[in-house]
Amino acid sequence: METIDQFVGLEQDWADYITNIEMRETPFLDWLDVGTKPVNPRFNYQAEKFRAPRRNAHVDGKPFSEPYSAGDSRAQLDAMIQWFDHGVSVSKLSQDVTANAAIPDELAHEIPKAMKEMAQDMEVNFLEDNDQRVDNRTDGYLTRGVGSWIQATAQTVYPVDANFRPPAASIDTTAWSAMSEDILRGVLQSIWQQAKSSEMVTAFAGSNAIKGLSDFQYRLPGSTAAAPTVNAAVKREFKDKTITRTVRRYEGDFFDVEFVPTPWLVTLTGSAAVQKGRVYLLHRSKWQIRWNQKPRVYKPEFKGGSYEAFMDALAMLVCKNPAAEGKMASTAA
């Protein structure tokens, strides 16, 4: 039986709650690597790129000259902490007098639910378009969302250096009704031109994007859902009375893409069409969550009224280098 004392003071891994408490998934939190502990609200770190190749043919008999300056291809990036919290309360009579055979301890029952809800808050905030924010005693620190990391123009607060922003070709705003496979291939080509690597990309995608991707196999690469040209070479096989049309892995010209459906994209600020059409194309090696404090539960002293429990966590989302990341940012269905 769960009791309040089982939770007070514990710092649990989020996976315990993502797996065991509720069916709602938080795939982005599961996917993120864990970095070192930040010790300041603002985390400063370095991004670097290789210098461009050159005609390299040294002249016999001449001494070395004109070396490159160390650090000339680096820039500082910044990430902000975010303080997440949640609280639940139960009146004294509901906790001590009311009998509920299914829930013997009402407050203990609410705590894992609240922990899961706080995990969902983190997932949603990380997958937003918002820029980061410095605490001003009215609004708290805000970590930069993925959508803000992946933009070709400068952010407002501690903007990403121009040399490390993704190019405009890595970001597309075409509606999925007008989307073609060739448009997607163009975005993937731009990402490859930046990364110069065949490392697999993970695509966190809304429902319209997932449906659109599945439809690509039935059309020629240049055609759209609004004006389709059927791919006559595709044959559908029926086995065990099952029709399979799902596409979760796209083996592209430059690298493979694993598509992960998620309902949590731009949930706080985007319209339904924006949420369903959004896709983030991410290299896992470039993203981290950095915990200052993992989730912890507190039980204040009872002073009449209600029993209460509070929980909080301190974490930041870090993009180590956004230059080779991409985004499909449709604003219409």
Coordinates of C-alpha atoms in Angstrom, one line a residue:
M1 CA 0.0 0.0 0.0
E2 CA 1.3 3.5 -0.9
T3 CA 1.8 5.9 2.0
I4 CA 3.0 9.5 2.0
D5 CA 6.2 8.5 3.9
Q6 CA 7.3 6.4 0.9
F7 CA 7.6 9.5 -1.2
V8 CA 8.9 12.3 1.0
G9 CA 12.5 13.2 0.3
L10 CA 12.9 10.8 -2.5
E11 CA 14.8 11.7 -5.7
Q12 CA 13.5 9.2 -8.3
D13 CA 14.5 8.7 -11.9
W14 CA 11.8 10.0 -14.2
A15 CA 11.7 6.6 -15.9
D16 CA 10.1 5.1 -12.8
Y17 CA 7.1 7.2 -13.3
I18 CA 7.0 7.3 -17.1
T19 CA 7.0 3.5 -17.1
N20 CA 4.9 2.6 -14.1
I21 CA 2.4 5.3 -13.2
E22 CA 0.4 6.2 -16.3
M23 CA 0.0 5.2 -20.0
R24 CA 0.8 8.7 -21.3
E25 CA 4.3 8.7 -22.9
T26 CA 7.0 11.3 -22.7
P27 CA 9.3 10.1 -25.5
F28 CA 11.5 13.2 -25.7
L29 CA 12.5 12.9 -22.0
D30 CA 13.2 9.2 -22.5
W31 CA 15.4 10.0 -25.5
L32 CA 17.5 12.7 -24.0
D33 CA 21.0 12.0 -22.8
V34 CA 21.9 13.2 -19.3
G35 CA 24.6 15.7 -19.0
T36 CA 26.6 16.9 -16.0
K37 CA 25.0 18.9 -13.1
P38 CA 24.7 22.7 -13.8
V39 CA 25.8 24.8 -10.8
N40 CA 24.5 28.2 -12.1
P41 CA 21.1 29.2 -13.5
R42 CA 22.9 30.2 -16.7
F43 CA 25.1 27.5 -18.2
N44 CA 27.8 28.7 -20.6
Y45 CA 29.5 26.3 -23.0
Q46 CA 31.3 26.2 -26.3
A47 CA 30.3 25.1 -29.8
E48 CA 32.9 24.6 -32.5
K49 CA 33.0 23.8 -36.2
F50 CA 35.8 22.6 -38.5
R51 CA 37.4 25.2 -40.8
A52 CA 36.7 24.9 -44.5
P53 CA 39.0 22.6 -46.5
R54 CA 41.6 24.5 -48.6
R55 CA 44.1 23.8 -51.3
N56 CA 46.9 22.4 -49.2
A57 CA 50.2 22.2 -51.1
H58 CA 53.3 23.5 -49.2
V59 CA 56.1 25.0 -51.2
D60 CA 59.4 23.2 -50.9
G61 CA 62.1 25.3 -49.1
K62 CA 59.6 27.7 -47.4
P63 CA 59.1 27.9 -43.7
F64 CA 55.6 27.4 -42.1
S65 CA 53.6 30.6 -42.0
E66 CA 50.1 32.1 -41.3
P67 CA 48.8 29.6 -38.8
Y68 CA 45.1 29.7 -37.8
S69 CA 44.3 31.3 -34.5
A70 CA 43.2 28.8 -31.8
G71 CA 39.5 29.2 -31.0
D72 CA 38.7 31.2 -34.2
S73 CA 35.9 28.7 -35.1
R74 CA 34.3 28.5 -31.7
A75 CA 31.4 30.5 -30.1
Q76 CA 29.8 30.6 -26.7
L77 CA 26.2 29.1 -26.3
D78 CA 24.0 29.6 -23.3
A79 CA 21.2 27.5 -21.6
M80 CA 18.9 28.5 -18.8
I81 CA 17.7 26.4 -15.8
Q82 CA 13.9 25.9 -15.2
W83 CA 12.4 25.2 -11.8
F84 CA 9.4 22.9 -12.2
D85 CA 7.0 22.3 -9.3
H86 CA 3.6 20.8 -8.5
G87 CA 1.5 20.4 -5.4
V88 CA -1.5 18.5 -4.2
S89 CA -3.7 18.8 -1.1
V90 CA -6.4 16.7 0.6
S91 CA -8.7 17.9 3.3
K92 CA -8.4 16.4 6.8
L93 CA -11.8 14.7 6.5
S94 CA -11.1 13.3 3.1
Q95 CA -7.7 11.9 4.3
D96 CA -8.6 10.6 7.7
V97 CA -12.3 9.9 7.8
T98 CA -13.6 9.2 4.3
A99 CA -13.4 5.5 3.4
N100 CA -12.4 4.6 -0.1
A101 CA -11.7 0.9 -0.6
A102 CA -9.8 1.5 -3.8
I103 CA -7.6 4.4 -2.4
P104 CA -6.7 3.8 1.3
D105 CA -4.4 6.9 1.4
E106 CA -5.7 9.8 -0.8
L107 CA -2.6 11.9 -0.6
A108 CA -0.2 9.1 -1.3
H109 CA -2.3 8.2 -4.4
E110 CA -2.1 11.8 -5.7
I111 CA 1.7 12.1 -5.4
P112 CA 2.7 9.7 -8.2
K113 CA 0.0 11.2 -10.4
A114 CA 1.4 14.7 -9.8
M115 CA 5.0 13.5 -10.5
K116 CA 3.8 12.2 -13.8
E117 CA 2.0 15.5 -14.6
M118 CA 5.2 17.4 -13.7
A119 CA 7.1 15.1 -16.2
Q120 CA 4.6 16.0 -18.8
D121 CA 5.1 19.7 -18.0
M122 CA 8.8 19.2 -18.7
E123 CA 8.2 17.4 -22.0
V124 CA 5.8 20.1 -23.2
N125 CA 8.1 23.0 -22.2
F126 CA 11.1 21.4 -23.8
L127 CA 9.2 20.9 -27.1
E128 CA 7.9 24.5 -27.3
D129 CA 8.9 27.5 -29.5
N130 CA 9.7 29.8 -26.6
D131 CA 13.1 31.5 -26.1
Q132 CA 14.8 31.3 -22.8
R133 CA 14.1 33.8 -20.0
V134 CA 16.0 35.2 -17.0
D135 CA 14.1 35.3 -13.7
N136 CA 12.8 38.9 -13.1
R137 CA 11.0 38.3 -9.8
T138 CA 7.7 38.1 -11.7
D139 CA 8.4 35.4 -14.2
G140 CA 10.8 32.6 -13.4
Y141 CA 13.8 31.2 -15.4
L142 CA 12.7 29.5 -18.6
T143 CA 14.8 27.1 -20.6
R144 CA 14.9 27.5 -24.4
G145 CA 12.5 25.1 -26.3
V146 CA 13.6 23.0 -29.2
G147 CA 11.7 25.2 -31.6
S148 CA 13.6 28.2 -30.6
W149 CA 17.0 26.4 -30.8
I150 CA 16.2 25.5 -34.4
Q151 CA 15.7 28.8 -36.1
A152 CA 17.7 30.6 -38.7
T153 CA 17.2 34.1 -37.1
A154 CA 18.6 35.4 -33.9
Q155 CA 16.9 34.7 -30.6
T156 CA 16.3 37.5 -28.1
V157 CA 18.0 36.3 -24.9
Y158 CA 21.6 35.2 -25.4
P159 CA 21.1 34.4 -29.1
V160 CA 22.9 31.6 -30.8
D161 CA 25.9 32.8 -32.8
A162 CA 25.1 33.2 -36.5
N163 CA 27.7 30.6 -37.4
F164 CA 25.9 28.0 -35.4
R165 CA 22.3 28.6 -36.4
P166 CA 20.7 26.1 -38.9
P167 CA 20.3 27.5 -42.4
A168 CA 16.9 28.5 -43.8
A169 CA 16.9 25.4 -46.0
S170 CA 16.8 23.1 -42.9
I171 CA 13.5 24.6 -41.9
D172 CA 10.3 24.2 -44.0
T173 CA 6.8 25.6 -43.4
T174 CA 4.9 23.8 -46.1
A175 CA 1.4 22.5 -45.1
W176 CA 1.2 18.7 -45.1
S177 CA -1.6 18.8 -47.6
A178 CA 1.0 20.4 -50.0
M179 CA 4.0 18.4 -48.7
S180 CA 5.9 16.2 -51.1
E181 CA 8.6 13.7 -50.4
D182 CA 11.0 15.9 -52.5
I183 CA 10.5 18.8 -50.0
L184 CA 11.4 16.5 -47.1
R185 CA 14.4 15.3 -49.0
G186 CA 15.5 18.9 -49.5
V187 CA 15.4 19.5 -45.8
L188 CA 17.3 16.3 -45.1
Q189 CA 19.9 17.3 -47.7
S190 CA 20.4 20.6 -46.0
I191 CA 20.9 18.9 -42.6
W192 CA 23.4 16.5 -44.2
Q193 CA 25.3 19.5 -45.8
Q194 CA 25.7 20.9 -42.3
A195 CA 26.5 17.7 -40.4
K196 CA 28.5 16.1 -43.2
S197 CA 27.6 12.8 -41.4
S198 CA 25.3 9.9 -42.0
E199 CA 24.4 9.7 -38.2
M200 CA 20.7 8.7 -37.8
V201 CA 18.3 11.5 -37.1
T202 CA 15.3 11.2 -34.8
A203 CA 12.1 13.0 -35.9
F204 CA 9.6 13.9 -33.2
A205 CA 6.5 14.3 -35.3
G206 CA 2.8 15.4 -34.9
S207 CA 0.0 13.3 -36.1
N208 CA -0.5 15.0 -39.5
A209 CA 3.2 14.6 -40.2
I210 CA 3.1 10.9 -39.3
K211 CA 0.1 10.4 -41.6
G212 CA 1.8 12.4 -44.4
L213 CA 5.0 10.3 -44.1
S214 CA 3.0 7.1 -44.4
D215 CA 1.3 8.4 -47.6
F216 CA 4.7 9.1 -49.3
Q217 CA 5.1 5.4 -50.3
Y218 CA 1.9 5.6 -52.5
R219 CA 2.9 8.7 -54.4
L220 CA 5.7 9.8 -56.7
P221 CA 8.3 11.9 -54.8
G222 CA 7.2 15.2 -56.4
S223 CA 3.4 14.9 -55.9
T224 CA 1.3 16.0 -53.0
A225 CA -1.8 14.8 -51.1
A226 CA -3.8 17.6 -52.8
A227 CA -2.6 16.5 -56.3
P228 CA -1.3 13.0 -56.0
T229 CA 0.5 11.0 -58.7
V230 CA 0.1 7.4 -57.7
N231 CA 3.2 5.3 -57.5
A232 CA 2.3 2.3 -59.5
A233 CA 5.3 0.3 -58.3
V234 CA 3.9 0.0 -54.8
K235 CA 2.1 -3.3 -53.9
R236 CA 0.2 -3.8 -50.7
E237 CA 0.4 -7.2 -49.2
F238 CA -2.2 -8.7 -47.0
K239 CA -1.1 -11.2 -44.4
D240 CA -3.1 -12.6 -41.5
K241 CA -5.9 -10.2 -42.4
T242 CA -3.7 -7.2 -41.6
I243 CA -3.0 -4.1 -43.7
T244 CA 0.3 -2.6 -42.9
R245 CA 0.9 1.1 -43.9
T246 CA 3.0 2.3 -41.0
V247 CA 6.3 4.1 -41.7
R248 CA 8.5 4.6 -38.6
R249 CA 11.9 4.5 -40.3
Y250 CA 12.8 6.5 -43.5
E251 CA 15.9 5.3 -45.2
G252 CA 16.8 8.5 -47.1
D253 CA 19.5 9.5 -49.6
F254 CA 21.8 10.8 -46.9
F255 CA 20.9 9.2 -43.6
D256 CA 18.1 7.2 -41.9
V257 CA 15.3 9.0 -40.0
E258 CA 13.4 7.4 -37.1
F259 CA 10.0 8.9 -36.7
V260 CA 8.6 9.1 -33.2
P261 CA 4.9 10.2 -33.0
T262 CA 4.2 12.6 -30.1
P263 CA 1.2 14.7 -29.1
W264 CA 3.3 17.2 -27.1
L265 CA 4.7 19.5 -29.8
V266 CA 4.1 23.3 -29.2
T267 CA 1.2 22.3 -27.0
L268 CA 1.2 25.5 -25.0
T269 CA 1.3 28.1 -27.8
G270 CA 0.5 26.3 -31.1
S271 CA -2.8 25.9 -32.9
A272 CA -4.1 22.3 -33.5
A273 CA -2.7 22.5 -37.1
V274 CA 0.7 23.7 -35.8
Q275 CA 0.9 20.9 -33.2
K276 CA -0.1 18.1 -35.6
G277 CA 2.2 19.3 -38.4
R278 CA 5.4 20.0 -36.4
V279 CA 8.5 17.8 -36.9
Y280 CA 11.8 18.2 -35.1
L281 CA 14.7 16.5 -36.9
L282 CA 17.4 15.9 -34.2
H283 CA 20.7 14.3 -33.7
R284 CA 20.7 12.6 -30.3
S285 CA 24.4 13.4 -29.9
K286 CA 23.6 17.1 -29.8
W287 CA 20.9 17.2 -27.0
Q288 CA 21.0 16.8 -23.3
I289 CA 19.0 17.3 -20.2
R290 CA 21.1 18.6 -17.3
W291 CA 19.6 18.1 -13.8
N292 CA 20.5 20.3 -10.9
Q293 CA 17.9 18.4 -8.8
K294 CA 15.9 15.4 -9.8
P295 CA 12.2 15.3 -8.6
R296 CA 11.9 15.6 -4.8
V297 CA 8.8 15.4 -2.6
Y298 CA 8.1 17.6 0.5
K299 CA 5.4 17.3 3.1
P300 CA 4.8 20.5 5.1
E301 CA 3.7 20.3 8.7
F302 CA -0.1 20.0 9.1
K303 CA -1.5 23.3 10.5
G304 CA -5.2 22.7 10.0
G305 CA -7.2 22.8 6.8
S306 CA -5.6 20.3 4.4
Y307 CA -2.7 17.9 4.2
E308 CA -0.3 19.0 1.5
A309 CA 2.5 17.6 -0.5
F310 CA 4.8 19.5 -2.9
M311 CA 7.4 18.3 -5.4
D312 CA 9.9 20.1 -7.6
A313 CA 12.8 19.6 -10.0
L314 CA 15.5 21.8 -11.5
A315 CA 16.6 21.0 -15.1
M316 CA 17.7 22.6 -18.3
L317 CA 17.6 21.6 -21.9
V318 CA 20.9 21.9 -23.7
C319 CA 21.5 21.9 -27.4
K320 CA 25.3 21.4 -27.8
N321 CA 25.2 22.7 -31.4
P322 CA 22.0 23.5 -33.4
A323 CA 23.6 24.1 -36.8
A324 CA 22.8 20.7 -38.2
E325 CA 19.3 20.3 -36.7
G326 CA 16.1 20.7 -38.7
K327 CA 12.4 21.5 -38.4
M328 CA 9.1 21.1 -40.3
A329 CA 7.0 24.0 -39.1
S330 CA 3.7 23.8 -40.9
T331 CA 1.1 26.4 -39.8
A332 CA -1.8 24.7 -41.7
A333 CA -3.2 21.2 -42.1

